[in-house]
XYZ file of C-alpha atoms in Angstrom:
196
model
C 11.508 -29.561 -22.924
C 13.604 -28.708 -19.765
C 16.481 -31.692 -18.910
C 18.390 -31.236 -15.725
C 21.351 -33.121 -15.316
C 21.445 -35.766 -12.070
C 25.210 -37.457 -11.449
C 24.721 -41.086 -11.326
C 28.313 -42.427 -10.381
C 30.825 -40.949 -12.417
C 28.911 -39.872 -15.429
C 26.866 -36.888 -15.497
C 23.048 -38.239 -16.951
C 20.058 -36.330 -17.633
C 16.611 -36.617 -15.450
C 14.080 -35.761 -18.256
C 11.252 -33.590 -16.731
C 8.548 -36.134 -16.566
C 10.493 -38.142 -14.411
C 12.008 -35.315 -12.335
C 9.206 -32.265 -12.107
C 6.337 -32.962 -9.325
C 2.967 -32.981 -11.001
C 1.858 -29.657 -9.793
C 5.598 -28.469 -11.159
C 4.853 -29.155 -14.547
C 4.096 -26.158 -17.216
C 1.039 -26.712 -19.355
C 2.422 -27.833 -22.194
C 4.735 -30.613 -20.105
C 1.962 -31.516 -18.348
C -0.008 -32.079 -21.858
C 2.879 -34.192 -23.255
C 2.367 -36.349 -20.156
C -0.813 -37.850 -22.063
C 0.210 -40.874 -23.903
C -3.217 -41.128 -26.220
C -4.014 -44.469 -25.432
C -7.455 -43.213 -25.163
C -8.508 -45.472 -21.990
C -9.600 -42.598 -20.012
C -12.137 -41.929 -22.900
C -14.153 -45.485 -22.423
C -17.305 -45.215 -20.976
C -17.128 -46.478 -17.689
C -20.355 -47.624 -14.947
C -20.015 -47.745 -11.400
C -22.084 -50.759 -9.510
C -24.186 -48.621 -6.568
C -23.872 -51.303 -4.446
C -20.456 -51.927 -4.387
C -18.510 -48.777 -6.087
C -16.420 -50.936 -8.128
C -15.714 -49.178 -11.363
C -16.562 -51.335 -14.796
C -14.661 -50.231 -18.052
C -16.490 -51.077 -21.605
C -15.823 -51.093 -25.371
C -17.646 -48.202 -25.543
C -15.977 -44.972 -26.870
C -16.707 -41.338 -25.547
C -18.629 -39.834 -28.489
C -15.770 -37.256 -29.536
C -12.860 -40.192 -29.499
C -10.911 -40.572 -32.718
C -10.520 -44.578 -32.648
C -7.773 -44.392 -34.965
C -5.877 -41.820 -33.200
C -6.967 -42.534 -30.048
C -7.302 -38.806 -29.168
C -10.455 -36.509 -28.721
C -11.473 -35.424 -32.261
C -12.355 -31.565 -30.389
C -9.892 -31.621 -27.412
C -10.188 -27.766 -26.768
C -14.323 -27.892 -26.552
C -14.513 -31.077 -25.253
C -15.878 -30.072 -21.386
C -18.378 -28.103 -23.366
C -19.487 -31.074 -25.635
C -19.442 -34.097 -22.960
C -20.527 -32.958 -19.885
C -19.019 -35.705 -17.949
C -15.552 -35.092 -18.797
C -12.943 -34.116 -16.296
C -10.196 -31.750 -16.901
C -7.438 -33.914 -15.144
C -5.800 -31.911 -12.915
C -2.636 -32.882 -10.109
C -5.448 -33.564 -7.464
C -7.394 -35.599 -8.958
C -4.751 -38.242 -10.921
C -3.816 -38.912 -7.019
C -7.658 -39.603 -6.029
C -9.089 -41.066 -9.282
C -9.447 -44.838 -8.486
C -10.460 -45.249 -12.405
C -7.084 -43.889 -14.545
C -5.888 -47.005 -15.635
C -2.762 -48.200 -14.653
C -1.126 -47.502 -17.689
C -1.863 -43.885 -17.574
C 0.966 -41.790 -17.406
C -0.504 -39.025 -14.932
C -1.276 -42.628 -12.576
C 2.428 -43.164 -12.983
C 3.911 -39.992 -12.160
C 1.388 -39.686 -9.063
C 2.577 -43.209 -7.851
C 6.065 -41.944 -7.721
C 6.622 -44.522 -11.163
C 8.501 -43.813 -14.359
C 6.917 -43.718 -17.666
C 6.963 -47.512 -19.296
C 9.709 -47.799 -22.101
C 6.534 -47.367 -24.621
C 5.600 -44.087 -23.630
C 6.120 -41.223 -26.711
C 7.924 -39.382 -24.334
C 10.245 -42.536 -23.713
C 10.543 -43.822 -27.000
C 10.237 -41.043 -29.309
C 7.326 -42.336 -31.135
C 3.737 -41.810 -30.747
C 3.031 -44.969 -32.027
C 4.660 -47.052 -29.265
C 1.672 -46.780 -27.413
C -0.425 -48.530 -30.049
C 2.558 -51.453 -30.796
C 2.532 -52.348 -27.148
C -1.043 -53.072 -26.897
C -1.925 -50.267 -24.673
C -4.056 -47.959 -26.698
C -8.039 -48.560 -27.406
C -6.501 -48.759 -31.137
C -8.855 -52.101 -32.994
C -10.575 -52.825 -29.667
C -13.497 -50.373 -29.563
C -15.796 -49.850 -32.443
C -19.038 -48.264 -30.184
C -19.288 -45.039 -29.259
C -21.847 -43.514 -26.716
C -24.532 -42.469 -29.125
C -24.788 -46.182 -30.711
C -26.435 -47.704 -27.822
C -29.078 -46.720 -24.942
C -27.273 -46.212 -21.269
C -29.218 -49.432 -20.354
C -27.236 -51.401 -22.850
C -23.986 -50.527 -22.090
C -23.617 -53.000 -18.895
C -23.562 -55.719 -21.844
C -19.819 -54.343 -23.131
C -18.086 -54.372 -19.747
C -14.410 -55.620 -20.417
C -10.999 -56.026 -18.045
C -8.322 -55.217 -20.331
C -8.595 -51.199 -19.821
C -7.840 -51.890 -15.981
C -4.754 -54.227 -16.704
C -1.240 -53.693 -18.009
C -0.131 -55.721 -20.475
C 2.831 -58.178 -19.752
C 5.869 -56.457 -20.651
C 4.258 -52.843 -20.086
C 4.723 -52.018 -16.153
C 6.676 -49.257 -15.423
C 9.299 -48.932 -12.785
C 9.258 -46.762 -9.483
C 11.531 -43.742 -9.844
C 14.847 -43.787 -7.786
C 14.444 -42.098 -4.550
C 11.250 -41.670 -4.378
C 8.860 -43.571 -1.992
C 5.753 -45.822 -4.344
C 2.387 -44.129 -3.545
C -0.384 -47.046 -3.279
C -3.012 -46.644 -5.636
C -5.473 -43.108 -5.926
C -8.617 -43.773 -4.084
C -12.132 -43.388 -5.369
C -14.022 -40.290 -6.975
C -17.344 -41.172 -8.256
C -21.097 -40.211 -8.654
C -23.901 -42.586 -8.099
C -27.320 -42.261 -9.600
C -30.438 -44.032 -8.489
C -31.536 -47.527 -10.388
C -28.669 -48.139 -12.605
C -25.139 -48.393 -13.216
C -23.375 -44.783 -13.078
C -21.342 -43.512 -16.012
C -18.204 -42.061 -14.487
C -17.540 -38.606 -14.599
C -14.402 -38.611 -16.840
C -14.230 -40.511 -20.454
């Protein structure tokens, strides 16, 4: 991990990359590390036709680990679930749905990491102790239910932050309002989105 040092007053203090480094800046594996493996991006999530609004549920992507809260076969993933997205610079700035916990949200709003984030605090676990994570809240996955079913496990809390959780904007830099929407519709029924 790269550190460049930033004066701030008299003391010289370093800018850790994540906080520094422009999304499309980052090298793979910083960009990786961004991930905090709260495993909100992997809920199943249905758009209303009518309206766009995006819905979160309880329900898991198929290949999430709900103890880990991280895909069970990241590397074939795209190949396994054909709805998910590789996340890319782009598309954290245009994806309406990353919740506003995610880290890639964060860094595209021009915000720091929150204090819980295992690049913050050292700890992967953080993540889980503050209540972000999908960690004791989902127990369905995909394949346990038909697609007609799922409307019944909509739920808020992926969409919020918890109290205590927000992060801060990042000094000198202008706050970005939120990414805008990138969805698909289908005919008759609730849309899964695209990423998990």
């Amino acid at each position: 991990m790269s550190h460049e040092p930033r004066r701030r007053g008299n003391s010289m203090a370093e800018t850790p990359y994540w906080d520094e480094k422009p999304l499309e800046a980052l090298t793979p594996a910083e960009w990786e590390s961004l991930c905090d493996g709260c495993g909100r991006c992997c809920l199943v999530k249905l758009e209303d036709e009518d309206t766009g609004r995006i819905y979160f549920t309880e329900i898991a992507c198929r290949l999430l680990d709900v103890t880990t809260c991280r895909c069970s076969d990241y590397a074939h993933r795209r190949r396994k679930v054909r709805d998910c997205l590789k996340l890319t610079p782009d598309l954290a700035t245009s994806l309406a749905w990353l919740p506003p916990t995610c880290a890639y949200r964060l860094r595209a709003e021009g915000r720091r990491l929150a204090w819980w984030h295992p690049l913050v605090s050292g700890s992967p676990e953080t993540v889980h102790e503050a209540g972000i994570s999908v960690r004791g809240r989902v127990s369905l996955t995909e394949t346990d239910l038909k697609i007609d079913d799922y409307a019944g496990h909509i739920v808020s809390w992926p969409g919020k932050s918890p109290r205590g959780a927000r992060a801060r904007p990042v000094p000198g830099t202008a706050a970005k309002s939120a990414p805008g929407k990138s969805t698909r519709k289908a005919p008759g029924r609730p849309q899964i989105q695209e990423s998990r």
